[in-house]
PDB file of C-alpha atoms in Angstrom:
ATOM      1  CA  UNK A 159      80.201  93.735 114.576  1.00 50.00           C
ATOM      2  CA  UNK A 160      76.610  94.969 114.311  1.00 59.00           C
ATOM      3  CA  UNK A 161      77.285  98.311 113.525  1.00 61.00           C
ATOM      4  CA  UNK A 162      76.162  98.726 109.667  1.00 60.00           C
ATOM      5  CA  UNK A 163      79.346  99.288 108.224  1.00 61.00           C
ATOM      6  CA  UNK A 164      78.878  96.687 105.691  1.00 63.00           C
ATOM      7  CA  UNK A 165      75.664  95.429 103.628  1.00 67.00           C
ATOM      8  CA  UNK A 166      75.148  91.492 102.461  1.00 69.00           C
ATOM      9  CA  UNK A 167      75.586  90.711  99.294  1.00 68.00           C
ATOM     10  CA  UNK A 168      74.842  87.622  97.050  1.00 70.00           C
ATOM     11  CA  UNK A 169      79.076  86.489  97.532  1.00 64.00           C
ATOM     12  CA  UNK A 170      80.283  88.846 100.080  1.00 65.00           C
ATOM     13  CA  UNK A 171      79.681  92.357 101.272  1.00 58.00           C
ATOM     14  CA  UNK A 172      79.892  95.824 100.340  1.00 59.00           C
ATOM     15  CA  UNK A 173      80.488  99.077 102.033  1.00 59.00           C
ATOM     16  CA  UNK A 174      77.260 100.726 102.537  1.00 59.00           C
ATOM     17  CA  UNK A 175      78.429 104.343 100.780  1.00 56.00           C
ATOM     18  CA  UNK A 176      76.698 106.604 103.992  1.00 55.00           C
ATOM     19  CA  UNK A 177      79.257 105.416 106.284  1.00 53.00           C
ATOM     20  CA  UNK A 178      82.720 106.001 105.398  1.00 52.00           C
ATOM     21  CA  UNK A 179      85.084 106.843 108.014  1.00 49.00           C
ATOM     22  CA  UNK A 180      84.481 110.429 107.476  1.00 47.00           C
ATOM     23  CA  UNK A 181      80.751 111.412 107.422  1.00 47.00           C
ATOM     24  CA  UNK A 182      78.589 113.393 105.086  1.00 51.00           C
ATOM     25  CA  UNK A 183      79.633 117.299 105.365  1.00 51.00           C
ATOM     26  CA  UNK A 184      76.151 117.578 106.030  1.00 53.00           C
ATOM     27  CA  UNK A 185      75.458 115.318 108.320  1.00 55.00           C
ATOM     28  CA  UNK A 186      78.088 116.055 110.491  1.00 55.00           C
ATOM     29  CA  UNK A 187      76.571 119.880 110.267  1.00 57.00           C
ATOM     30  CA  UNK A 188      73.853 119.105 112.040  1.00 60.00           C
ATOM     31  CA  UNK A 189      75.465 117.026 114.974  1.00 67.00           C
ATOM     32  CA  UNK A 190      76.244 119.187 117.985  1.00 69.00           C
ATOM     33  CA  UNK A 191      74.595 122.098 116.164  1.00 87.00           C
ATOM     34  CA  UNK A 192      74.176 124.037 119.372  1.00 92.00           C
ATOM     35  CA  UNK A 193      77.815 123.252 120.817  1.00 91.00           C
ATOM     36  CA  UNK A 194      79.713 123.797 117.467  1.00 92.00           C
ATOM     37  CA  UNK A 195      77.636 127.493 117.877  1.00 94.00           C
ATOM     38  CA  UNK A 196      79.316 128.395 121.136  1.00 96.00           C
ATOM     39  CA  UNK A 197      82.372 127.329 120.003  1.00 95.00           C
ATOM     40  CA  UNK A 198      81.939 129.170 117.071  1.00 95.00           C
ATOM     41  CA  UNK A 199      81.174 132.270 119.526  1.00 97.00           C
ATOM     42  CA  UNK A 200      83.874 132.210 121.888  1.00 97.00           C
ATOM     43  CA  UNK A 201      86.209 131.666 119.039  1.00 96.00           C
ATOM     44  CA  UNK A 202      85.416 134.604 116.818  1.00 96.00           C
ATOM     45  CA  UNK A 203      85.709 136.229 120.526  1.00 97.00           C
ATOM     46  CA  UNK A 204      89.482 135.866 119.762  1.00 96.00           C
ATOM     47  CA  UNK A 205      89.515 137.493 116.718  1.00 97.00           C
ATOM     48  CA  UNK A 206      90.589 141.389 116.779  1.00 96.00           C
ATOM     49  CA  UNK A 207      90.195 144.054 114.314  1.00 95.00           C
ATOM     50  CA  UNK A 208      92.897 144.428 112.014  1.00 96.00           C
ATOM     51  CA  UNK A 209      94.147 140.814 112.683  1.00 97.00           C
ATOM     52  CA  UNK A 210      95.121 137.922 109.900  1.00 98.00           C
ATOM     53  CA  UNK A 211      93.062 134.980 110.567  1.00 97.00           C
ATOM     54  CA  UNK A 212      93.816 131.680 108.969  1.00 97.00           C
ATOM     55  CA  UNK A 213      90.555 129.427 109.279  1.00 96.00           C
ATOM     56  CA  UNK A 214      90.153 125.691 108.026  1.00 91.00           C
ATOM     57  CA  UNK A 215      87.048 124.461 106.725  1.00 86.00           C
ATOM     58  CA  UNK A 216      84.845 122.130 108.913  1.00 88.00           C
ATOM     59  CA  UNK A 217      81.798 122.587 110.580  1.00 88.00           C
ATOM     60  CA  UNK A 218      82.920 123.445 113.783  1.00 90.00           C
ATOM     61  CA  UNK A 219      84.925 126.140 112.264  1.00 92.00           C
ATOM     62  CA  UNK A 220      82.112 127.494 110.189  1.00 93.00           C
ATOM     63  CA  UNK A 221      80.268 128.316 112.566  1.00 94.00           C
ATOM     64  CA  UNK A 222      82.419 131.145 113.688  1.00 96.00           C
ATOM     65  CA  UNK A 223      81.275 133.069 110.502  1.00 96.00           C
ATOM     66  CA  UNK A 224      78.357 134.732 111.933  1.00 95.00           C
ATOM     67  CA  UNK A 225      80.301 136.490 115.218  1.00 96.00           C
ATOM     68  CA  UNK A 226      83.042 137.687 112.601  1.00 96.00           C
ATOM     69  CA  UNK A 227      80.283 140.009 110.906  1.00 94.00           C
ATOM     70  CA  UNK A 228      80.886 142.541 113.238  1.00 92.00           C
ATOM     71  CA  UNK A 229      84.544 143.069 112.802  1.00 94.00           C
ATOM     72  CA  UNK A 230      86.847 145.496 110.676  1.00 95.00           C
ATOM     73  CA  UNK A 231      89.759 145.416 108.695  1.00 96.00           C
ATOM     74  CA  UNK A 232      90.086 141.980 109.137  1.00 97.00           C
ATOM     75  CA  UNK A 233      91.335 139.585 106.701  1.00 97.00           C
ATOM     76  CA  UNK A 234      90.946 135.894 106.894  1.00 97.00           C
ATOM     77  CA  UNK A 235      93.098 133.260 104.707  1.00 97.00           C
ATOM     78  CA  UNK A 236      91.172 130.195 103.951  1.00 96.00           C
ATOM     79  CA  UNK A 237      91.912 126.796 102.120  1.00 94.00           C
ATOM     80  CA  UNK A 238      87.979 126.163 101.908  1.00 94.00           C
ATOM     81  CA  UNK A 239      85.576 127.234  99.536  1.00 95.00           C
ATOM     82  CA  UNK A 240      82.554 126.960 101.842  1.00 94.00           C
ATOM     83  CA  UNK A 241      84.340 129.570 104.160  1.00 95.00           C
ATOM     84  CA  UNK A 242      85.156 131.654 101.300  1.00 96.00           C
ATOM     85  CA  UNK A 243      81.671 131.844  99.982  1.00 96.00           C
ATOM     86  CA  UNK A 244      80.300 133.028 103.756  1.00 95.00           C
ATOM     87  CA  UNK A 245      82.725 135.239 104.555  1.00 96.00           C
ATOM     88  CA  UNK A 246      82.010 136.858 100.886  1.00 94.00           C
ATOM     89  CA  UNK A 247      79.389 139.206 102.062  1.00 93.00           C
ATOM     90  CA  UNK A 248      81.027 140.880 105.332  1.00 96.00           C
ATOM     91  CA  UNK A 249      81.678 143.910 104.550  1.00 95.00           C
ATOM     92  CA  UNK A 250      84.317 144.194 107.049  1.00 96.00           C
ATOM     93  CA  UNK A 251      86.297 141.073 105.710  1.00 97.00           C
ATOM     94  CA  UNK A 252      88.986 140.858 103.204  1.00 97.00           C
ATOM     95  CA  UNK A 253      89.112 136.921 102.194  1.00 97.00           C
ATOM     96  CA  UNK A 254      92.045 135.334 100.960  1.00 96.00           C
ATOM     97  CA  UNK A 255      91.714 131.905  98.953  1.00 96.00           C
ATOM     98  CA  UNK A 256      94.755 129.822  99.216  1.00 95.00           C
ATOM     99  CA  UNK A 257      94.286 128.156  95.897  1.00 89.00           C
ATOM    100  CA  UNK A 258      94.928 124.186  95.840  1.00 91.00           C
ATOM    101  CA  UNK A 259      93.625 120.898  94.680  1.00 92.00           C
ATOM    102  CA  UNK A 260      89.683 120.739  95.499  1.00 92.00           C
ATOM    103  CA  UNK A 261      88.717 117.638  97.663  1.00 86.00           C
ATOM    104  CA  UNK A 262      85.073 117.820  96.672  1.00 84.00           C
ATOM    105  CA  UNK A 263      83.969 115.698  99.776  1.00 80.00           C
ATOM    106  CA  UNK A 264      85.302 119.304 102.049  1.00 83.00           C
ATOM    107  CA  UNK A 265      84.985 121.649  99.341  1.00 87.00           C
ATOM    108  CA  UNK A 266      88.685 122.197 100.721  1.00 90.00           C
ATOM    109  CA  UNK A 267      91.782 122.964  98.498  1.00 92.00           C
ATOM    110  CA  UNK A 268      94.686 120.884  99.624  1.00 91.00           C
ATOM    111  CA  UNK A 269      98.249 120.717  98.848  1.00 92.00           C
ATOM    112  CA  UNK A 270     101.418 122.400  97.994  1.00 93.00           C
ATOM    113  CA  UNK A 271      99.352 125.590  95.978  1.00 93.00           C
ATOM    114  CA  UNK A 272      97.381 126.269  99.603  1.00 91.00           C
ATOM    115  CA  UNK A 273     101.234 125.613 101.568  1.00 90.00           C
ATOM    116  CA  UNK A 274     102.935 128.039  99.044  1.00 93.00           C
ATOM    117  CA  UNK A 275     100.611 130.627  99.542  1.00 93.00           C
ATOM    118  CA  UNK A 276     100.023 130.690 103.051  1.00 92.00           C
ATOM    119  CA  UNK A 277     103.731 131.123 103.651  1.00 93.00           C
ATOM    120  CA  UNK A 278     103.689 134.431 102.128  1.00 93.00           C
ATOM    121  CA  UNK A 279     101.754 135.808 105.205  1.00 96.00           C
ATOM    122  CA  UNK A 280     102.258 136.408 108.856  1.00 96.00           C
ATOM    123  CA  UNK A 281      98.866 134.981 110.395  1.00 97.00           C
ATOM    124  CA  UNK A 282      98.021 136.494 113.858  1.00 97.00           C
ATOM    125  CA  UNK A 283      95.721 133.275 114.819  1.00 96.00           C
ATOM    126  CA  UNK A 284      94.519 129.904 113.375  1.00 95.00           C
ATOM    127  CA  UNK A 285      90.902 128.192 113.927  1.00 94.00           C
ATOM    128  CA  UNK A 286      91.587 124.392 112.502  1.00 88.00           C
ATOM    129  CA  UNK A 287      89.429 121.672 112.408  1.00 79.00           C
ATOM    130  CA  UNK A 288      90.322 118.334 113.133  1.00 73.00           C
ATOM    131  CA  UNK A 289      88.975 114.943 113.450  1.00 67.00           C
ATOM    132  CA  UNK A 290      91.306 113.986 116.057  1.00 72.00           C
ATOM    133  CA  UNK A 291      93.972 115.264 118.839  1.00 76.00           C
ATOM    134  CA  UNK A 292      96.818 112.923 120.202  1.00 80.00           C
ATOM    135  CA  UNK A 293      99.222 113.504 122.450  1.00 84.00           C
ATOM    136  CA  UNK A 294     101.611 112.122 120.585  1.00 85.00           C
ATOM    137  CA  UNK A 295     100.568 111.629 117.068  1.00 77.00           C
ATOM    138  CA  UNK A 296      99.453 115.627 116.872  1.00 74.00           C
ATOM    139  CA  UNK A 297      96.593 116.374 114.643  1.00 68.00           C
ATOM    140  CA  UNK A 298      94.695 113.879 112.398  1.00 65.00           C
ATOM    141  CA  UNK A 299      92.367 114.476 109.341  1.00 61.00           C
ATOM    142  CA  UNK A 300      90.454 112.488 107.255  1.00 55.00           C
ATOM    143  CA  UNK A 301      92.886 112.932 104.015  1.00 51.00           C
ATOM    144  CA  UNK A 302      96.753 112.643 104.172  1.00 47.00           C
ATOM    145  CA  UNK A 303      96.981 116.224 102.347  1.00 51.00           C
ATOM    146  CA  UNK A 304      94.615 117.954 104.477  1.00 50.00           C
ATOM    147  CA  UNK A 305      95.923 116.953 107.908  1.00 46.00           C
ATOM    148  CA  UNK A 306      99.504 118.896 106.465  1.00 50.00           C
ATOM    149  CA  UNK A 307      97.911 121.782 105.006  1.00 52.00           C
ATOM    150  CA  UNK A 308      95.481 122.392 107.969  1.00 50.00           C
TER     151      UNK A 308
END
């Protein structure tokens, strides 16, 4: 189909490893750098002192960590490790990690650990990535486990 999915080989072809369905983490960092920033912005906009925040790894997510610096009392429940480690210096920010499976790929912990957890709190709002929205399929992921836990 021309779109370098798949590389030539002597007997065949193989999946070129850069282009899985889902992306490098990093790569996909970079795209829409400036969008994924307001986004970031007028999401942590939402966010009010004193609140429980549950927020999903992703890069679209992340990027609220900045505009939460400014907050107090605020504690934010999070099945990613990459979250974790940025919200780890706000003074202002009490982080809760939901324990799981790691899914190196995410640095996300997935599964009935992060579900268990989470159900011991009442969360006043949730920031969750997703790769996809449907109408009538809901939410999609790239991994089974993380499209339930998210």
């Amino acid at each position: 189909s021309g779109r370098g999915l798949l590389t030539r080989v002597r007997g065949g072809a193989s999946v070129d490893p850069d282009t899985t369905p889902e992306s490098a983490r990093t790569r996909r960092a970079g795209d829409h750098a400036a969008s994924k920033r307001r986004i970031g912005a007028a999401a942590a906009a939402m966010v009010e002192s004193g609140s429980t925040v549950l927020l999903s790894g992703g890069t679209t997510t992340e990027a609220m960590l900045p505009f939460l610096a400014d907050l107090e009392r605020v504690t934010v429940l999070t099945n990613n490790l990459t979250v974790a480690f940025g919200l780890a210096h706000l003074p202002g920010v009490d982080t809760v990690v939901l324990g799981g499976v790691v899914r190196a790929e995410e640095m996300s912990l997935l599964g009935p650990i992060v579900e268990t957890t989470l159900a011991g709190f009442n969360v006043d709002v949730a920031f969750c990535g997703a790769f996809g929205i449907d109408a009538d399929a809901g939410v999609s992921g790239a991994h089974a486990l993380e499209a339930s836990t998210d």
